[in-house]
Each structure stands twice: as structure tokens, then as C-alpha cells.
Amino acid sequence: MKGSITKTLMIKTPIAIFVLILIALHNMAISAPIINIAGEDLTKPTIVNKLENDDFKQDADLIRHTYETNLYTLPAFKSGHYGLRMYRQTLDNKYAPAVWSDMARVASRLNMFADQVHTAEQIQSYSEKRIENYRDDSNQRTALRYQATKLMPEYLYLGVGLLGSMARANEYGLKHRDDKKLREVIRRYDFAKYVTDESMVKAWAAQLANQVYWLRQLGEQDVVDDFITTFKKVYPDNNDSVLTKQQFENKVYGLTHIIFAASRYYQHPINEQDYQWIYDYYRNNIDTIIERAKEDVIAEVGINFLLAGLDDDPVVLKTRKVIQKALNREHGLIPSVTGEMDLKKGEHRNVLAIMLLDWKGMNAAPTVTNEPKVFNSIPYGLIEK
């Protein structure tokens, strides 16, 4: 009998010790992370994160398929807008035809301005016709734009028309053959007049953000700081609660475009510290932004973080989940807030969704020097810088 007990203890004792070791290891795992030789915390839910990221990528692929099977049914402006962003994300030459259509659109517009709209009288006539398109009191944004711009309608020529086309050509490493003439036109006007006007900021925040950076890019008047000072005055953070939905969106849209324009639209990384006030605002107000803004603005906030290399910031995950939830899987796109599925009208919103859900980085491209295949045939009117 004694021998039997001894034998049983010999068997059970190692088992008991093994169980105690397992319990101790379990308690250690709860109380402290396991760090590998690379300094990575192996207790983090990396598998869950990977699955989540795979889901985001699959949804981006769904939207991408919807647009790329219909890309050349869209107007040149829309296909070019999509193609240029995808090219800067991927450097894939399948987007080169869309980029070329954008380049052709830019050339056509600059040709028209250089040949037909460059004298003071021509600019005035052009601008007065354009301002009539904003006579619509039923739409708050359009009404604000009309009221703000009617006394300086030339802004519609300079900012909305000329500057964007010149800057895009410049990004491609090109310029118009009458570049000198067009620059002389710009220099007739003091752009500070527009960017320091509070009613203009309330009407055109995002557009003005683009334009002040385009002016700087072209080596012309530098009014970036003037614009930002006015923007902060118009939209102090403690005033958000009294803003209408449209004005709140105008504010956030303006913030996102400061970052976009500073990056030259997905070409260069952003240093968070240079725009700390913007990133702090996003982090402190992301739930309000999600509640009050449309999907394209929410996506832009997330992309602002990606441009700064802040891929793991909680704001990015929050924005991705909002966009993912908004996806209509039957139609393969993000519909408008009213449920509209129009491919043309929704291109801006959906290309942003693709970029947010499946971010691939930044490339200063294409340029005539570095990607000559994209520029095999340069549209009439454009020449190398």
C-alpha cells in the first residue's frame, strides 16, 4: 500500500508543478506585456488589427472596382481628379490616361485665359457672368458665396480659375507658353484682399486654403499666414456650438485643405508639429466632426493624419469605421447624405474613401522629368518649365 501511495505522489507531483508554472505564467502575461527582441509588444491584438485592415482594404477595392470600370464615362475633370490621386498613391501607369486628360483640361483652360481673358475688361466680363451662377438663395453655401464675392467677382477668375490650372501645370513640371503674361495678370491683384475678408473665408475657406498655397508654390505673393490668421479669427474653437451645420463643415473643410495644400495634394509628408493646432482640434473634436460633417469631410480628416504618418492614431480608425459603415455594398460606393448613387457627383467622396481605407503613401509625381511616359504627348499650350 505504501509503495502505491509513493508511486501516485511521484506521478502527481510533476503535474501539480506544471499546473503551478502555467498559472504563474498566465499571471505574468496579465500583469506585463511580452516584449520581443525588436522591442515589440507581442500581447497587442495584432491579428485583430490585421483582420480589420484587411476588411478596410477589401472595401476600398470594391469602390475602386466600381469607379475604374466606369472611369472614362466620367467628365475629364472627374476622371482626372480620380486618376491623379490614384497615380500619386500607386505610381501605376494604368492611371496615366486619366492624368493626361487632366493635363489636357489644364492646357485648354490656360489657352483660353491667355488668348481670350487677360485684360481688365475681359476679366471683368468673365467674372460677372460667373457670379450669376451663384444667385441662389435656397442654398446657404451658394448664397454666402454670392454675397461675399459680388463686390470682387474677379476672384472667380483668379482663384477659382487661373491659379489652380497654373499650379497643376507647375506640379507636372510644365508651364503655359504664355506663363509670363499670366503671371503679370496675377500680379495686378492683391490676394490679401480676399484672404483677409471674413465673409470670403466663411464662403470659400477650403478654396482659399488651396489658393494661398498655390500662390506660394508658384513663387508669387505669399499670404498663407494672413489667411490662417483670418481663419482662426473667423472660426475660434469655442464658437463651434453656435455654427450652423454648413458653417461647421466649412470650418473643418478649410482645416483639411490647409493640410492637403501644404502637402501639394498627397505629394509630400506633413510634420504634425507645424500644424499642431489643427491636429489638436481634430483629436479634441472628432466625435463632433463625425456627428456633424459629411462623409467626404470625415474622410479628409483621416487622410490628414495619414499624411503626417499618424496611421495608428485613434482618429484614423474612427474615420475608417464611419466610411466603412456608409458603404453601400450593393452599388459599391459611398452614397451622398441623401442616398444618391451618382458616380459623377460622388467621385470626390469615393476617391477619398479609397485613399482613407487603403492608404499607400505619397509620391511627388508624375512629372515630365521623372515619369516621361505619362507625357509622351504634351497638350498644345504647355511646355516644360
XYZ file of C-alpha atoms in Angstrom:
385
model
C 0.000 0.000 0.000
C 2.789 2.407 0.974
C 4.554 1.762 -2.319
C 1.362 2.512 -4.191
C 0.969 5.914 -2.467
C 4.589 6.806 -3.151
C 4.153 5.910 -6.810
C 0.979 8.062 -7.046
C 2.749 11.068 -5.496
C 5.635 10.671 -7.934
C 3.166 10.852 -10.821
C 1.047 13.715 -9.493
C 3.804 15.963 -8.199
C 5.231 16.877 -11.659
C 1.677 17.519 -12.879
C 0.995 19.827 -9.961
C 4.230 21.684 -10.507
C 3.449 22.045 -14.212
C -0.019 23.454 -13.393
C 1.503 25.930 -10.938
C 4.001 27.069 -13.595
C 1.195 27.612 -16.104
C -0.756 29.682 -13.569
C 2.308 31.786 -12.807
C 2.987 32.385 -16.498
C -0.625 33.356 -17.040
C -0.487 35.876 -14.190
C 2.739 37.311 -15.589
C 1.132 37.740 -19.001
C -1.750 39.650 -17.443
C 0.463 41.953 -15.397
C 3.123 42.727 -18.022
C 3.459 42.726 -21.809
C 5.727 40.263 -23.550
C 8.384 42.156 -25.475
C 10.331 40.548 -28.297
C 13.902 41.289 -29.341
C 12.727 44.103 -31.639
C 11.008 45.835 -28.740
C 7.514 44.975 -29.998
C 4.709 44.189 -27.574
C 3.585 40.695 -28.573
C 0.481 40.891 -26.371
C -1.094 43.554 -28.585
C -4.022 42.299 -30.710
C -2.075 42.433 -33.986
C -4.142 39.655 -35.540
C -7.334 41.589 -34.888
C -5.776 44.758 -36.321
C -4.651 42.875 -39.417
C -8.117 41.450 -39.975
C -9.607 44.913 -39.549
C -7.147 46.425 -42.030
C -7.887 43.609 -44.494
C -11.588 44.474 -44.258
C -10.851 48.127 -44.958
C -8.719 47.191 -47.960
C -11.434 44.914 -49.354
C -13.953 47.735 -49.115
C -11.521 50.106 -50.842
C -11.118 47.522 -53.595
C -14.885 47.347 -54.006
C -15.162 51.122 -54.503
C -12.080 51.111 -56.735
C -13.661 48.454 -58.965
C -16.881 50.472 -59.248
C -15.043 53.586 -60.407
C -12.352 52.059 -62.540
C -14.783 50.049 -64.622
C -16.618 53.308 -65.372
C -13.789 55.831 -65.178
C -13.863 57.114 -68.746
C -17.604 57.596 -68.717
C -16.948 60.476 -66.306
C -16.138 64.061 -67.412
C -12.429 64.808 -67.848
C -12.323 66.822 -64.636
C -13.676 63.884 -62.625
C -11.614 61.154 -64.280
C -8.526 63.346 -63.976
C -9.233 64.085 -60.317
C -9.510 60.359 -59.621
C -6.598 59.274 -61.803
C -4.108 61.808 -60.453
C -4.801 60.823 -56.860
C -4.507 57.147 -57.630
C -1.287 57.745 -59.562
C 0.231 59.615 -56.627
C -0.780 56.738 -54.379
C 0.461 53.872 -56.553
C 2.639 55.150 -59.451
C 0.655 52.686 -61.557
C 0.765 53.646 -65.241
C -2.777 52.400 -65.778
C -3.813 55.823 -64.453
C -1.661 57.693 -66.995
C -4.523 58.266 -69.493
C -6.625 59.876 -66.757
C -3.676 62.065 -65.760
C -3.220 63.054 -69.417
C -6.890 64.061 -69.635
C -6.378 66.258 -66.599
C -3.304 67.805 -68.228
C -5.309 68.462 -71.392
C -8.058 70.130 -69.364
C -5.467 72.371 -67.682
C -3.923 73.264 -71.057
C -7.321 74.106 -72.549
C -8.223 76.399 -69.672
C -4.874 78.206 -69.709
C -5.066 78.595 -73.503
C -8.455 80.242 -73.120
C -7.280 82.581 -70.369
C -4.097 83.562 -72.224
C -5.880 84.178 -75.517
C -9.307 85.482 -74.506
C -9.407 86.527 -70.840
C -6.421 88.569 -69.715
C -7.246 92.266 -69.995
C -9.030 94.045 -67.144
C -12.182 94.395 -69.254
C -12.170 90.728 -70.319
C -11.650 89.573 -66.743
C -14.493 91.782 -65.515
C -16.872 90.432 -68.171
C -15.882 86.815 -67.499
C -16.249 87.268 -63.735
C -19.642 88.982 -63.907
C -21.023 86.077 -65.931
C -19.602 83.582 -63.445
C -21.040 85.365 -60.395
C -24.542 84.994 -61.804
C -24.234 81.241 -61.256
C -24.261 81.915 -57.511
C -27.625 83.684 -57.385
C -29.432 81.007 -55.373
C -30.875 81.986 -52.010
C -32.179 78.466 -51.387
C -28.679 77.117 -50.779
C -26.778 78.587 -47.826
C -23.327 77.946 -49.241
C -24.158 79.386 -52.673
C -25.863 82.404 -51.111
C -22.828 83.091 -48.914
C -20.555 82.883 -51.942
C -22.672 85.291 -53.924
C -22.863 87.852 -51.131
C -19.141 87.644 -50.356
C -17.920 87.712 -53.948
C -20.311 90.060 -55.754
C -18.175 93.116 -54.960
C -14.971 91.400 -56.083
C -16.101 88.955 -58.787
C -12.597 88.827 -60.303
C -11.830 86.330 -57.537
C -13.763 83.746 -59.569
C -11.302 84.248 -62.408
C -8.135 84.464 -60.326
C -8.720 81.946 -57.572
C -11.287 79.514 -58.896
C -9.982 79.607 -62.482
C -6.433 80.713 -63.169
C -4.399 79.796 -60.092
C -5.438 76.159 -59.886
C -4.588 75.498 -63.518
C -1.196 77.215 -63.283
C -0.336 75.317 -60.111
C -1.321 71.956 -61.608
C 0.835 72.547 -64.668
C 3.650 73.550 -62.322
C 3.305 70.281 -60.410
C 3.695 68.379 -63.673
C 6.957 70.244 -64.358
C 5.233 72.306 -67.036
C 4.071 75.860 -67.620
C 1.969 77.638 -70.203
C 3.763 79.104 -73.200
C 2.332 82.484 -72.115
C 3.325 81.950 -68.494
C 4.842 85.431 -68.258
C 1.602 87.053 -69.418
C -0.466 85.030 -66.937
C 1.854 85.873 -64.045
C 1.557 89.550 -64.917
C -2.220 89.157 -64.625
C -1.880 87.644 -61.127
C 0.375 90.497 -60.022
C -2.253 93.112 -60.840
C -4.273 91.931 -57.853
C -3.513 91.851 -54.148
C -4.693 88.447 -52.974
C -4.565 89.613 -49.340
C -7.823 91.416 -50.142
C -9.607 88.085 -50.459
C -7.940 86.042 -47.730
C -8.343 88.672 -45.007
C -12.019 89.268 -45.759
C -14.040 87.364 -43.141
C -17.075 86.930 -45.379
C -14.832 85.358 -48.035
C -13.437 82.878 -45.512
C -16.986 81.945 -44.469
C -17.826 81.342 -48.125
C -14.613 79.885 -49.561
C -12.453 78.505 -46.703
C -11.188 75.367 -48.447
C -10.701 77.094 -51.788
C -8.755 79.970 -50.216
C -6.569 77.453 -48.387
C -5.689 75.869 -51.722
C -5.091 79.196 -53.415
C -2.716 80.703 -50.855
C -0.514 77.621 -51.091
C -0.701 77.669 -54.894
C 0.499 81.269 -54.882
C 3.406 80.284 -52.651
C 4.161 77.268 -54.867
C 4.307 79.498 -57.943
C 6.680 81.903 -56.207
C 4.125 84.695 -56.265
C 2.511 86.550 -53.367
C 2.806 84.712 -50.020
C -0.346 85.243 -47.959
C -0.539 81.855 -46.212
C -0.077 83.372 -42.752
C -2.613 86.121 -43.492
C -5.186 83.505 -44.412
C -4.549 81.339 -41.345
C -4.772 84.363 -39.041
C -8.122 85.336 -40.547
C -9.353 81.740 -40.472
C -8.624 81.443 -36.735
C -10.402 84.742 -36.115
C -13.484 83.656 -38.055
C -13.617 80.163 -36.531
C -12.416 80.176 -32.890
C -12.792 76.706 -31.401
C -15.007 77.889 -28.555
C -17.567 79.059 -31.121
C -18.317 75.687 -32.728
C -21.615 75.196 -30.887
C -23.176 78.292 -32.490
C -22.110 77.441 -36.054
C -24.710 76.137 -38.470
C -24.059 72.695 -39.917
C -22.923 74.314 -43.158
C -20.532 76.672 -41.387
C -19.149 73.918 -39.178
C -18.424 71.860 -42.297
C -16.869 74.905 -43.969
C -14.527 75.243 -40.995
C -13.435 71.594 -40.946
C -13.206 71.514 -44.737
C -10.942 74.559 -44.559
C -8.723 72.855 -41.979
C -8.354 69.705 -44.065
C -7.415 71.717 -47.124
C -4.708 73.607 -45.283
C -3.038 70.223 -44.734
C -3.768 68.971 -48.252
C -2.447 72.125 -49.884
C 0.667 72.111 -47.694
C 1.350 68.550 -48.885
C 0.803 69.671 -52.504
C -2.013 67.205 -52.604
C -0.618 63.876 -51.414
C 2.905 64.505 -52.696
C 4.860 65.406 -49.550
C 4.636 64.362 -45.888
C 3.371 66.767 -43.249
C 5.142 67.467 -39.965
C 2.433 67.341 -37.282
C 4.193 69.959 -35.146
C 3.935 72.528 -37.964
C 0.137 72.264 -37.738
C -0.289 71.165 -34.144
C -3.309 73.427 -33.662
C -5.157 71.545 -36.399
C -4.319 68.047 -35.170
C -5.169 69.006 -31.576
C -8.514 70.311 -32.786
C -9.244 67.066 -34.632
C -8.409 64.913 -31.615
C -10.498 67.040 -29.266
C -13.494 67.224 -31.604
C -13.506 64.072 -33.712
C -16.815 62.810 -32.275
C -18.484 66.137 -33.078
C -16.964 66.104 -36.575
C -18.345 62.613 -37.168
C -21.754 63.713 -35.911
C -21.982 66.979 -37.872
C -19.935 66.545 -41.071
C -20.483 64.671 -44.327
C -18.511 61.562 -45.211
C -16.098 63.314 -47.573
C -15.071 65.781 -44.857
C -14.704 62.965 -42.315
C -12.509 61.037 -44.767
C -10.361 64.119 -45.325
C -9.720 64.390 -41.583
C -8.474 60.793 -41.519
C -6.250 61.364 -44.557
C -4.752 64.442 -42.871
C -3.415 62.081 -40.189
C -2.069 59.646 -42.787
C -0.193 62.489 -44.482
C 1.566 63.113 -41.167
C 2.494 59.436 -40.733
C -0.022 59.065 -37.897
C -1.555 55.854 -39.220
C -2.118 54.409 -35.733
C -3.812 57.456 -34.284
C -7.299 56.575 -32.953
C -8.792 59.284 -35.169
C -7.827 57.287 -38.274
C -9.623 54.165 -37.058
C -12.708 56.165 -36.126
C -12.914 57.807 -39.547
C -12.342 54.497 -41.333
C -15.178 52.865 -39.435
C -17.543 55.713 -40.316
C -16.682 55.451 -44.013
C -16.919 51.663 -43.942
C -20.354 51.862 -42.340
C -21.524 54.313 -45.015
C -20.535 51.981 -47.877
C -23.422 50.693 -49.980
C -22.110 47.255 -50.908
C -24.799 46.606 -53.499
C -23.716 49.647 -55.547
C -20.067 49.506 -54.476
C -19.731 53.138 -53.418
C -20.353 55.681 -50.676
C -23.688 57.364 -51.458
C -24.468 61.022 -50.773
C -26.117 62.012 -47.493
C -29.433 61.893 -49.360
C -28.728 58.373 -50.654
C -27.781 59.408 -54.203
C -25.624 56.852 -56.077
C -24.482 59.085 -58.946
C -20.911 58.137 -59.975
C -20.036 61.603 -61.279
C -21.317 63.548 -58.288
C -19.837 61.045 -55.864
C -16.325 60.801 -57.364
C -14.731 63.198 -54.863
C -16.281 61.429 -51.887
C -15.380 57.970 -53.130
C -11.776 58.548 -54.158
C -11.216 59.943 -50.664
C -12.793 56.801 -49.218
C -10.414 54.595 -51.226
C -7.399 56.562 -50.020
C -8.503 56.508 -46.389
C -9.334 52.795 -46.330
C -6.260 51.643 -48.281
C -3.567 54.309 -47.845
C -0.459 53.645 -49.943
C 1.696 56.678 -49.163
C 2.842 59.780 -51.040
C 4.707 60.334 -54.285
C 5.803 63.641 -55.856
C 4.538 62.530 -59.230
C 4.013 62.492 -62.103
C 6.487 64.990 -63.518
C 7.694 65.391 -67.072
C 11.253 64.696 -65.879
C 10.715 61.625 -63.723
C 7.745 59.975 -65.468
C 8.257 60.915 -69.148
C 5.971 58.106 -70.390
C 2.980 59.929 -68.918
C 3.970 62.957 -71.014
C 4.669 61.333 -74.381
C 2.405 63.949 -75.939
C 2.112 67.286 -74.161
C -1.138 69.139 -74.981
C -0.850 72.304 -77.037
C -0.015 75.371 -74.980
C 2.032 73.637 -72.288
C 5.833 73.488 -72.333
C 8.495 72.271 -69.919
C 9.476 74.725 -67.184
